[in-house]
GROMACS .gro file of C-alpha atoms in nm:
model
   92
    1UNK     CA    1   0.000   0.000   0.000
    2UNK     CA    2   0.286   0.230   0.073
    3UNK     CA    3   0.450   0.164  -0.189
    4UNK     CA    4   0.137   0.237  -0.438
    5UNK     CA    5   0.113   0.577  -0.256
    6UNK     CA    6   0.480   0.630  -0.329
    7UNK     CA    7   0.448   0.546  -0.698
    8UNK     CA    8   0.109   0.740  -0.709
    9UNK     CA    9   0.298   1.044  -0.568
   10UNK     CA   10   0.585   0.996  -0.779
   11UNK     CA   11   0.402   1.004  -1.098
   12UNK     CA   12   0.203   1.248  -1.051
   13UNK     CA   13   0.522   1.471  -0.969
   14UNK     CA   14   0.666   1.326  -1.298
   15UNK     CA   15   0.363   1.427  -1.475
   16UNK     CA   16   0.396   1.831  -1.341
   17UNK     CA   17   0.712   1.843  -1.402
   18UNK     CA   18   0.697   1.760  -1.751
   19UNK     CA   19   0.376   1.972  -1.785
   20UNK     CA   20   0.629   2.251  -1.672
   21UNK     CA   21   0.892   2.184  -1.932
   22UNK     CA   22   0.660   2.143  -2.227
   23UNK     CA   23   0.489   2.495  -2.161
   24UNK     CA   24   0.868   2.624  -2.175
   25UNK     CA   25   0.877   2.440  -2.568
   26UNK     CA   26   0.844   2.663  -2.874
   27UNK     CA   27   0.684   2.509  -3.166
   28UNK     CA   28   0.966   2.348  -3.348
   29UNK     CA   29   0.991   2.150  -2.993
   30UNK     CA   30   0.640   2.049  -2.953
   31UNK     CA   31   0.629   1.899  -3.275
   32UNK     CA   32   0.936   1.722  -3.213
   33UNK     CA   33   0.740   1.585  -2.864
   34UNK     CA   34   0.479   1.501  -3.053
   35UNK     CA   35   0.628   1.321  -3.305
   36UNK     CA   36   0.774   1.142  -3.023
   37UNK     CA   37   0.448   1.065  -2.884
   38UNK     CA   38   0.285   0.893  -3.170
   39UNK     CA   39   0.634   0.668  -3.230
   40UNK     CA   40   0.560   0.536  -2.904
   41UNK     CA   41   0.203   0.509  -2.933
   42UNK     CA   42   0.268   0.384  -3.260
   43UNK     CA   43   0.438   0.104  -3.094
   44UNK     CA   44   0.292   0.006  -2.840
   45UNK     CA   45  -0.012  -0.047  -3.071
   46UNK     CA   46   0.187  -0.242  -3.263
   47UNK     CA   47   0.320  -0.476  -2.972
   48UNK     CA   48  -0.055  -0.510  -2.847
   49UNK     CA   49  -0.176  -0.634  -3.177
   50UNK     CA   50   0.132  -0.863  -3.179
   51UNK     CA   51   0.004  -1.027  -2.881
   52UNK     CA   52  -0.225  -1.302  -2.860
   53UNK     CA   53  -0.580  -1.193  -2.785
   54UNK     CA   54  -0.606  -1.440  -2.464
   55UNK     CA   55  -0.266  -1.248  -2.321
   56UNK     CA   56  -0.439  -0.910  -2.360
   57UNK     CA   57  -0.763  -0.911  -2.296
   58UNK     CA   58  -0.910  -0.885  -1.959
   59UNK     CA   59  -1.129  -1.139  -1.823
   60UNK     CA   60  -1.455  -1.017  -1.951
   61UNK     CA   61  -1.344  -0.976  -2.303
   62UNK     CA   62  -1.213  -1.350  -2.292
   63UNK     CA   63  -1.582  -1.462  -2.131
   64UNK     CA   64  -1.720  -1.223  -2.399
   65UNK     CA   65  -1.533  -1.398  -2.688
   66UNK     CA   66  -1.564  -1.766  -2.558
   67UNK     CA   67  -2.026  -1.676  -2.594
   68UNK     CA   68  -1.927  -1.591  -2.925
   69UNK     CA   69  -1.746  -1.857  -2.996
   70UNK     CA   70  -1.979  -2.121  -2.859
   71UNK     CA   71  -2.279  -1.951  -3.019
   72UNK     CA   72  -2.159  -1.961  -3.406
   73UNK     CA   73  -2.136  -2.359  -3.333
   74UNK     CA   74  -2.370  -2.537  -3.518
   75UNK     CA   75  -2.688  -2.618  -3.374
   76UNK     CA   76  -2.701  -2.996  -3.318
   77UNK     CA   77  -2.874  -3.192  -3.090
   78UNK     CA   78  -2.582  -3.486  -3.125
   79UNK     CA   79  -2.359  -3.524  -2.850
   80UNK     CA   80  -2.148  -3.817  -2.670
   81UNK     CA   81  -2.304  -4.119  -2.527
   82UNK     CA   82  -2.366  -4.187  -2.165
   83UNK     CA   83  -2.109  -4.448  -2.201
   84UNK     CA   84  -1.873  -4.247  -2.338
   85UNK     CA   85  -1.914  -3.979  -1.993
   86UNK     CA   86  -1.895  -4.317  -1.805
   87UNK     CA   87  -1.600  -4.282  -1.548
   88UNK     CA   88  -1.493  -4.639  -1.582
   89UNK     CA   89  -1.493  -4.635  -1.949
   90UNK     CA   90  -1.212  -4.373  -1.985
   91UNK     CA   91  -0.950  -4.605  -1.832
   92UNK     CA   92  -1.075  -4.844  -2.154
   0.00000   0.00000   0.00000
């Protein structure tokens, strides 16, 4: 907990600090900052997408994708026998 506080605190510092700097920028600066900005957004969207979808989405969006997944199966009334379920038959 401590620790989060101290990171919390320290980021937010970060994030003045370099709200102070930029406002000292001229133009030719900025646009060098923002270029800079958009290469890393630029990849970081490209290391997301690079990722499998299972290591990147959150919980939900996995439980989301599994419904959809199970509803586009076709809609069949065929399934295993009782036998095949039975515990003593696996060992067969």
């Amino acid at each position: 907990m401590i620790f989060t506080v101290m990171v919390s605190r320290s980021n937010i510092m970060l994030r003045e600090n370099l709200k102070q700097e930029i406002d000292k920028l001229n133009d030719s600066q900025l646009r060098k900052i923002a270029d800079f900005i958009n290469s890393v957004k630029a990849q970081a969207q490209q290391l997301a997408q690079s990722m499998p979808f299972w290591q990147r989405a959150t919980p939900v969006e996995r439980a989301d994708n599994f419904r959809r997944w199970v509803a586009q199966l076709p809609k069949t009334s065929v399934t295993l026998s009782d036998k095949a379920f039975d515990r003593g038959n696996i060992y067969e």
